[in-house]
Amino acid sequence: MPKLKVDGVELEVPAGATVLQACELAGKEIPRFCYHERLSIAGNCRMCLVEVKPGPPKPQASCALPASEGQEIRTDSEMVKKAREGVMEFLLINHPLDCPICDQGGECDLQDQSVAYGRGASRYHENKRAVTEKYMGPLIATTMTRCIHCTRCVRFSEEVAGVDEIGALYRGENMQISTYLEKAAKHELSANVIDLCPVGALTSKPYAFEARPWELKKTLSIDVSDALGSNTRIDSRGREALRILPRVNDDVNEEWLSDRGRYMVDGLTRRRLDKPWLRRDGKLVAASWAEAFDAVAKINPGSAVAVIAGDLVDCETMFAAKKLAGALGSTLLEGRQTGLAYDCSNLAAVNFNSTLAGIEEADAILIVGSMVRDEAPLLNTRLRKAVKRGAKVWIVGPEWDPTYPATFLGADLAVLGDLPAELTDVFGKATKPAIIVGGAGLAKGGIAAGLAFAAEFNLIREGWNGFNVIHMAASRMGGLMLGYAQKGGIADLIAAKPKMVISLGADEVDYTAFAGSMIVHIGHHGDKAAHVADVILPAAAFTEKDGTYVNTEGRVQLAEKAVFAPGDAREDWTILRAMADALHVSVGFDSFEQLRAAMVAEVPALGTEGLADYGPLPAAPAGVKPEGVIAGYPIKDRYLTNAIARSSPTLQRCSAELIHGETFAEAAE
Amino acid sequence: MAARHAEPDSPELRARWGSFAWTEANAAKAKEIVARYPAGRQRSAVMPLLDLAQRQVGAVENTQGWLPLPVMEFVARELDMPVIRVLEVATFYTMYNIQPVGRFHVQVCGTTPCQLRGSDDIMAACKAKGMKKGHTTADGLWTLTEVECMGNCSSAPMVQINDDNYEDLTAESVTHVLDELAAGRQPKTGTQLPGRHTVEPIGGPTTLVAMVGENHDYRGEW
């Protein structure tokens, strides 16, 4: 705990802190470009210069200088001011003055810091350097002349994403950032370099020239593209959500966001259901709300109702639908659309108990049937960190590239009954061992096998719970908490032959099994369910309603409404409330507040933001013999996993180009 | 230093170099080089291996050698490292040629000491032989590059041709060196001044003269 002085104020900083961190602790702003809390220290922009005594009589780069006992640091001296002005002037020598046509304008570190720390005018009258554009794929637009060589993008790809594909070629003034042979950046977190870029060298291609940051309304939201519940900010203008950016939450997404979650936004204005539709003589025809509710009333299902929740819906919608079904006398609720039927009697057994931040501390990890990079991209960065700290990873399932060293144990679950000696050895000695059961594992009875494994290696101990399940749907944990699970899964609903099936944006269901049922689709996109629905009631997407989401670790989070739903579309709960009137039943709420209050009264955990407590894990069922071969992972196309993503031209292009290898001619600029 | 560019990827390049592999001798050498570094740190061998690969390419082409992209990819595979990291190294250091070069790569130093001692004449003499800065002559014999300081300031001006330095040059002596090389003979390397051995002071020592014969304690004279 070194004690030092910053601008004359004495303070104590944690051991291992840098001078820059010490200055921040003292409340001093240190300008920087290359330094980033979550990346390694490069020390190449020189913007963070401060005066440090004892030391050489010249400014020091504070980001790379360890704080030590008795240092006297000045951030306000004449030397520091001159040093910053000098560095800024050098950085601007080769930076074009194209702020008016640069997408970074208004949220540009270089712009802000040159105003704050620059000298105000240029003395440079020579030609500026020009650098050719580099192709980096469908998401990243490049204007490499603007690059100031901070190498944040290079470090992000290498350290966080674990995919070495961006590099700094050549040297000195000729240094250029590029991917190898200008191939597209291919990994699932590639667009985060756009946020990291302190200048306008890497900007978002789909968002190019859309808006200026000061025009945008910022709304706090939750990502629904996977079950991690990444914290996001929706930037909207007028009635349109224009972009989604990650928000810092160290417990969930740190400050990253998957490409899927980021570019789903382009799907929100396309293929929308903006008026009710009815199927007449096999064809969908547009209708009014009154006609639509008449049609629903005409179904008159009695208690033969089933509700299927889609992957993107919030808890309030599911609760409203549950109430409606309950008022009609039905408890046929299911959210696991693809037919999974794992036991949900104890939610602790289907939860990510180590927590997303906690898994970083694990020192032995067994992954059962999960292609983590597709199912939970940001969990993979956590696992990467764990491996960097020395964790050993084994994976049961077909091989994929985890970006860190891992041992594949084959695709046959039977291996869990016959573990290699090396694994048992490491798990026996580990202090924080963990198992992660993913989508493909859940389908093959992975939970029972996982619980047996947890018991065998004592995965639950003081201050540590190493039993984890990864879900892939943002609605899953909330749905399970609300009882959207039948013993036999969706097969129970099929067996009950309901007269009416209410689909809450359930686009992944195989509706051929419900041939005898009337399908009422409450959804926002004209996707798979709309093709088979008999009545379509247009609803709001996640950006268009307030909602509660529970992520895979049982974290309750609230998302806010950013924009209004298009056309005649309404928020889901109002549709369900009106349906209750059409069917002449009472659901017991007339406003969103009443709905939420009723929901919290029934499931109190949904009322408090933060981790829900599911109690202790159940004992492993006796006599489980894990078996079955994992033939493949549930996500076939990581860019097109839900209705919104499938409607997004950006993600369609990603899928075509990055997964299916199609080539696109670049438009001349 | 002129801006460098890696030779662009093309089907011809792939066809020519796609199947690059070590010769038997170089394979043994590469193994020995990699073994110099601790296990798991084999990436550290990237620079010597790139040099080895460049020399092997040179032996095939009878030039100084260069690094086509497929060869860099081969080195990356050898060391199990991402090819972009190999490309970073190869493009950073100017001793790696990333474009084809001729039989003799003439690198004329143009930095201040050499310039003051007449590197312009040296450059002119090279150009008189038909060389053009940054280009290879049509007969494939010469590639001319102007480089920054090579650390031979006390015997300036100098050129480096492939692995050898030629120092204390004049227009005549550099022409002689080039003629000899073109004729397939090996001219004297190092200083071209008659009577000079390495970089000792010309015409005898001018400082510490008392120490030439025997040891002398100067401290009393300070």
Short mmCIF file of N, CA, C and O in Angstrom, two decimals, chain A residues 154 157-158 163-172 174 176 178-181 183, chain B residues 1 3-6 9 14 69 73 82-85 87-88 91-94 98:
data_model
loop_
_atom_site.label_atom_id
_atom_site.label_comp_id
_atom_site.label_asym_id
_atom_site.label_seq_id
_atom_site.Cartn_x
_atom_site.Cartn_y
_atom_site.Cartn_z
N VAL A 154 -6.00 -3.98 -31.59
CA VAL A 154 -5.12 -5.14 -31.68
C VAL A 154 -5.13 -5.89 -30.36
O VAL A 154 -5.25 -7.12 -30.30
N SER A 157 -8.52 -7.78 -29.71
CA SER A 157 -8.68 -9.04 -30.44
C SER A 157 -7.82 -10.12 -29.82
O SER A 157 -8.24 -11.26 -29.70
N GLU A 158 -6.62 -9.75 -29.46
CA GLU A 158 -5.70 -10.77 -28.96
C GLU A 158 -6.06 -11.20 -27.53
O GLU A 158 -6.06 -12.38 -27.22
N VAL A 163 -8.81 -13.91 -30.59
CA VAL A 163 -8.68 -14.22 -32.01
C VAL A 163 -7.66 -13.25 -32.57
O VAL A 163 -7.93 -12.07 -32.72
N ASP A 164 -6.46 -13.74 -32.84
CA ASP A 164 -5.40 -12.86 -33.35
C ASP A 164 -5.68 -12.58 -34.80
O ASP A 164 -5.26 -13.35 -35.67
N GLU A 165 -6.38 -11.52 -35.09
CA GLU A 165 -6.59 -11.25 -36.50
C GLU A 165 -6.30 -9.81 -36.88
O GLU A 165 -6.08 -9.53 -38.03
N ILE A 166 -6.27 -8.91 -35.91
CA ILE A 166 -5.88 -7.54 -36.24
C ILE A 166 -4.44 -7.33 -35.82
O ILE A 166 -4.04 -7.77 -34.74
N GLY A 167 -3.66 -6.67 -36.64
CA GLY A 167 -2.27 -6.44 -36.28
C GLY A 167 -1.82 -5.06 -36.73
O GLY A 167 -2.50 -4.39 -37.51
N ALA A 168 -0.66 -4.64 -36.21
CA ALA A 168 -0.08 -3.36 -36.61
C ALA A 168 1.08 -3.66 -37.54
O ALA A 168 2.11 -4.17 -37.11
N LEU A 169 0.90 -3.36 -38.81
CA LEU A 169 1.93 -3.66 -39.80
C LEU A 169 2.81 -2.45 -40.05
O LEU A 169 2.42 -1.32 -39.81
N TYR A 170 4.00 -2.71 -40.57
CA TYR A 170 4.98 -1.68 -40.88
C TYR A 170 5.36 -0.93 -39.60
O TYR A 170 5.06 -1.38 -38.50
N ARG A 171 6.02 0.20 -39.75
CA ARG A 171 6.55 0.82 -38.55
C ARG A 171 6.53 2.34 -38.66
O ARG A 171 6.42 2.89 -39.74
N GLY A 172 6.66 2.97 -37.50
CA GLY A 172 6.77 4.42 -37.47
C GLY A 172 5.57 5.09 -38.12
O GLY A 172 4.44 4.69 -37.92
N ASN A 174 4.63 4.88 -41.01
CA ASN A 174 3.95 4.02 -41.98
C ASN A 174 3.14 2.92 -41.32
O ASN A 174 2.59 2.06 -42.00
N GLN A 176 0.37 0.65 -39.97
CA GLN A 176 -1.02 0.53 -40.39
C GLN A 176 -1.68 -0.60 -39.62
O GLN A 176 -1.08 -1.64 -39.42
N SER A 178 -4.31 -3.48 -39.62
CA SER A 178 -5.00 -4.26 -40.66
C SER A 178 -5.26 -5.67 -40.16
O SER A 178 -4.62 -6.15 -39.24
N THR A 179 -6.21 -6.33 -40.79
CA THR A 179 -6.35 -7.77 -40.59
C THR A 179 -5.48 -8.44 -41.64
O THR A 179 -5.09 -7.82 -42.63
N TYR A 180 -5.16 -9.72 -41.46
CA TYR A 180 -4.29 -10.41 -42.41
C TYR A 180 -4.98 -10.46 -43.76
O TYR A 180 -6.10 -10.97 -43.89
N LEU A 181 -4.34 -9.91 -44.76
CA LEU A 181 -4.86 -9.86 -46.12
C LEU A 181 -6.23 -9.18 -46.19
O LEU A 181 -7.03 -9.46 -47.07
N LYS A 183 -8.84 -9.64 -44.52
CA LYS A 183 -10.01 -10.50 -44.39
C LYS A 183 -10.93 -9.91 -43.33
O LYS A 183 -10.50 -9.15 -42.47
N MET B 1 13.27 6.55 -45.61
CA MET B 1 12.92 5.17 -45.97
C MET B 1 11.63 5.18 -46.78
O MET B 1 10.63 5.76 -46.37
N ALA B 3 8.22 3.91 -48.29
CA ALA B 3 7.18 3.08 -47.70
C ALA B 3 7.30 1.66 -48.25
O ALA B 3 7.46 1.46 -49.44
N ARG B 4 7.24 0.70 -47.36
CA ARG B 4 7.35 -0.70 -47.78
C ARG B 4 5.96 -1.28 -47.98
O ARG B 4 5.02 -0.89 -47.31
N HIS B 5 5.86 -2.20 -48.87
CA HIS B 5 4.59 -2.89 -49.05
C HIS B 5 4.87 -4.36 -49.26
O HIS B 5 5.75 -4.70 -50.04
N ALA B 6 4.13 -5.18 -48.58
CA ALA B 6 4.28 -6.60 -48.80
C ALA B 6 3.77 -6.93 -50.19
O ALA B 6 2.83 -6.32 -50.68
N ASP B 9 -0.96 -10.73 -52.34
CA ASP B 9 -1.31 -12.14 -52.49
C ASP B 9 -1.87 -12.34 -53.89
O ASP B 9 -2.66 -11.54 -54.37
N ARG B 14 0.89 -17.94 -54.78
CA ARG B 14 0.52 -19.19 -54.08
C ARG B 14 1.09 -20.38 -54.82
O ARG B 14 1.61 -21.32 -54.21
N LEU B 69 4.22 -14.10 -48.93
CA LEU B 69 3.21 -14.39 -47.88
C LEU B 69 3.10 -15.88 -47.57
O LEU B 69 3.05 -16.26 -46.39
N GLU B 73 3.36 -17.63 -43.90
CA GLU B 73 2.35 -18.54 -43.35
C GLU B 73 3.00 -19.85 -42.92
O GLU B 73 2.62 -20.44 -41.91
N PRO B 82 -0.26 -17.00 -34.78
CA PRO B 82 -1.11 -16.38 -35.79
C PRO B 82 -0.27 -15.70 -36.85
O PRO B 82 0.74 -15.05 -36.54
N VAL B 83 -0.67 -15.85 -38.09
CA VAL B 83 0.13 -15.35 -39.19
C VAL B 83 0.23 -13.82 -39.15
O VAL B 83 1.23 -13.23 -39.58
N ILE B 84 -0.79 -13.15 -38.57
CA ILE B 84 -0.73 -11.68 -38.52
C ILE B 84 0.46 -11.24 -37.66
O ILE B 84 1.11 -10.23 -37.93
N ARG B 85 0.80 -12.03 -36.62
CA ARG B 85 1.94 -11.67 -35.77
C ARG B 85 3.25 -11.82 -36.54
O ARG B 85 4.19 -11.05 -36.33
N LEU B 87 3.51 -11.47 -39.79
CA LEU B 87 3.51 -10.37 -40.76
C LEU B 87 3.93 -9.06 -40.07
O LEU B 87 4.66 -8.24 -40.66
N GLU B 88 3.48 -8.87 -38.83
CA GLU B 88 3.89 -7.67 -38.10
C GLU B 88 5.41 -7.58 -37.99
O GLU B 88 6.01 -6.54 -38.23
N THR B 91 7.11 -7.03 -41.48
CA THR B 91 6.96 -5.70 -42.05
C THR B 91 7.68 -4.64 -41.22
O THR B 91 7.98 -3.57 -41.71
N PHE B 92 7.94 -4.95 -39.95
CA PHE B 92 8.58 -3.96 -39.07
C PHE B 92 10.07 -3.84 -39.39
O PHE B 92 10.59 -2.73 -39.51
N TYR B 93 10.75 -4.97 -39.50
CA TYR B 93 12.20 -4.95 -39.65
C TYR B 93 12.60 -4.90 -41.12
O TYR B 93 12.17 -5.74 -41.90
N THR B 94 13.43 -3.92 -41.45
CA THR B 94 13.75 -3.72 -42.86
C THR B 94 14.73 -4.77 -43.38
O THR B 94 14.97 -4.84 -44.58
N ILE B 98 10.26 -7.78 -48.08
CA ILE B 98 8.90 -8.28 -48.27
C ILE B 98 8.45 -8.14 -49.71
O ILE B 98 7.30 -8.34 -50.03
#
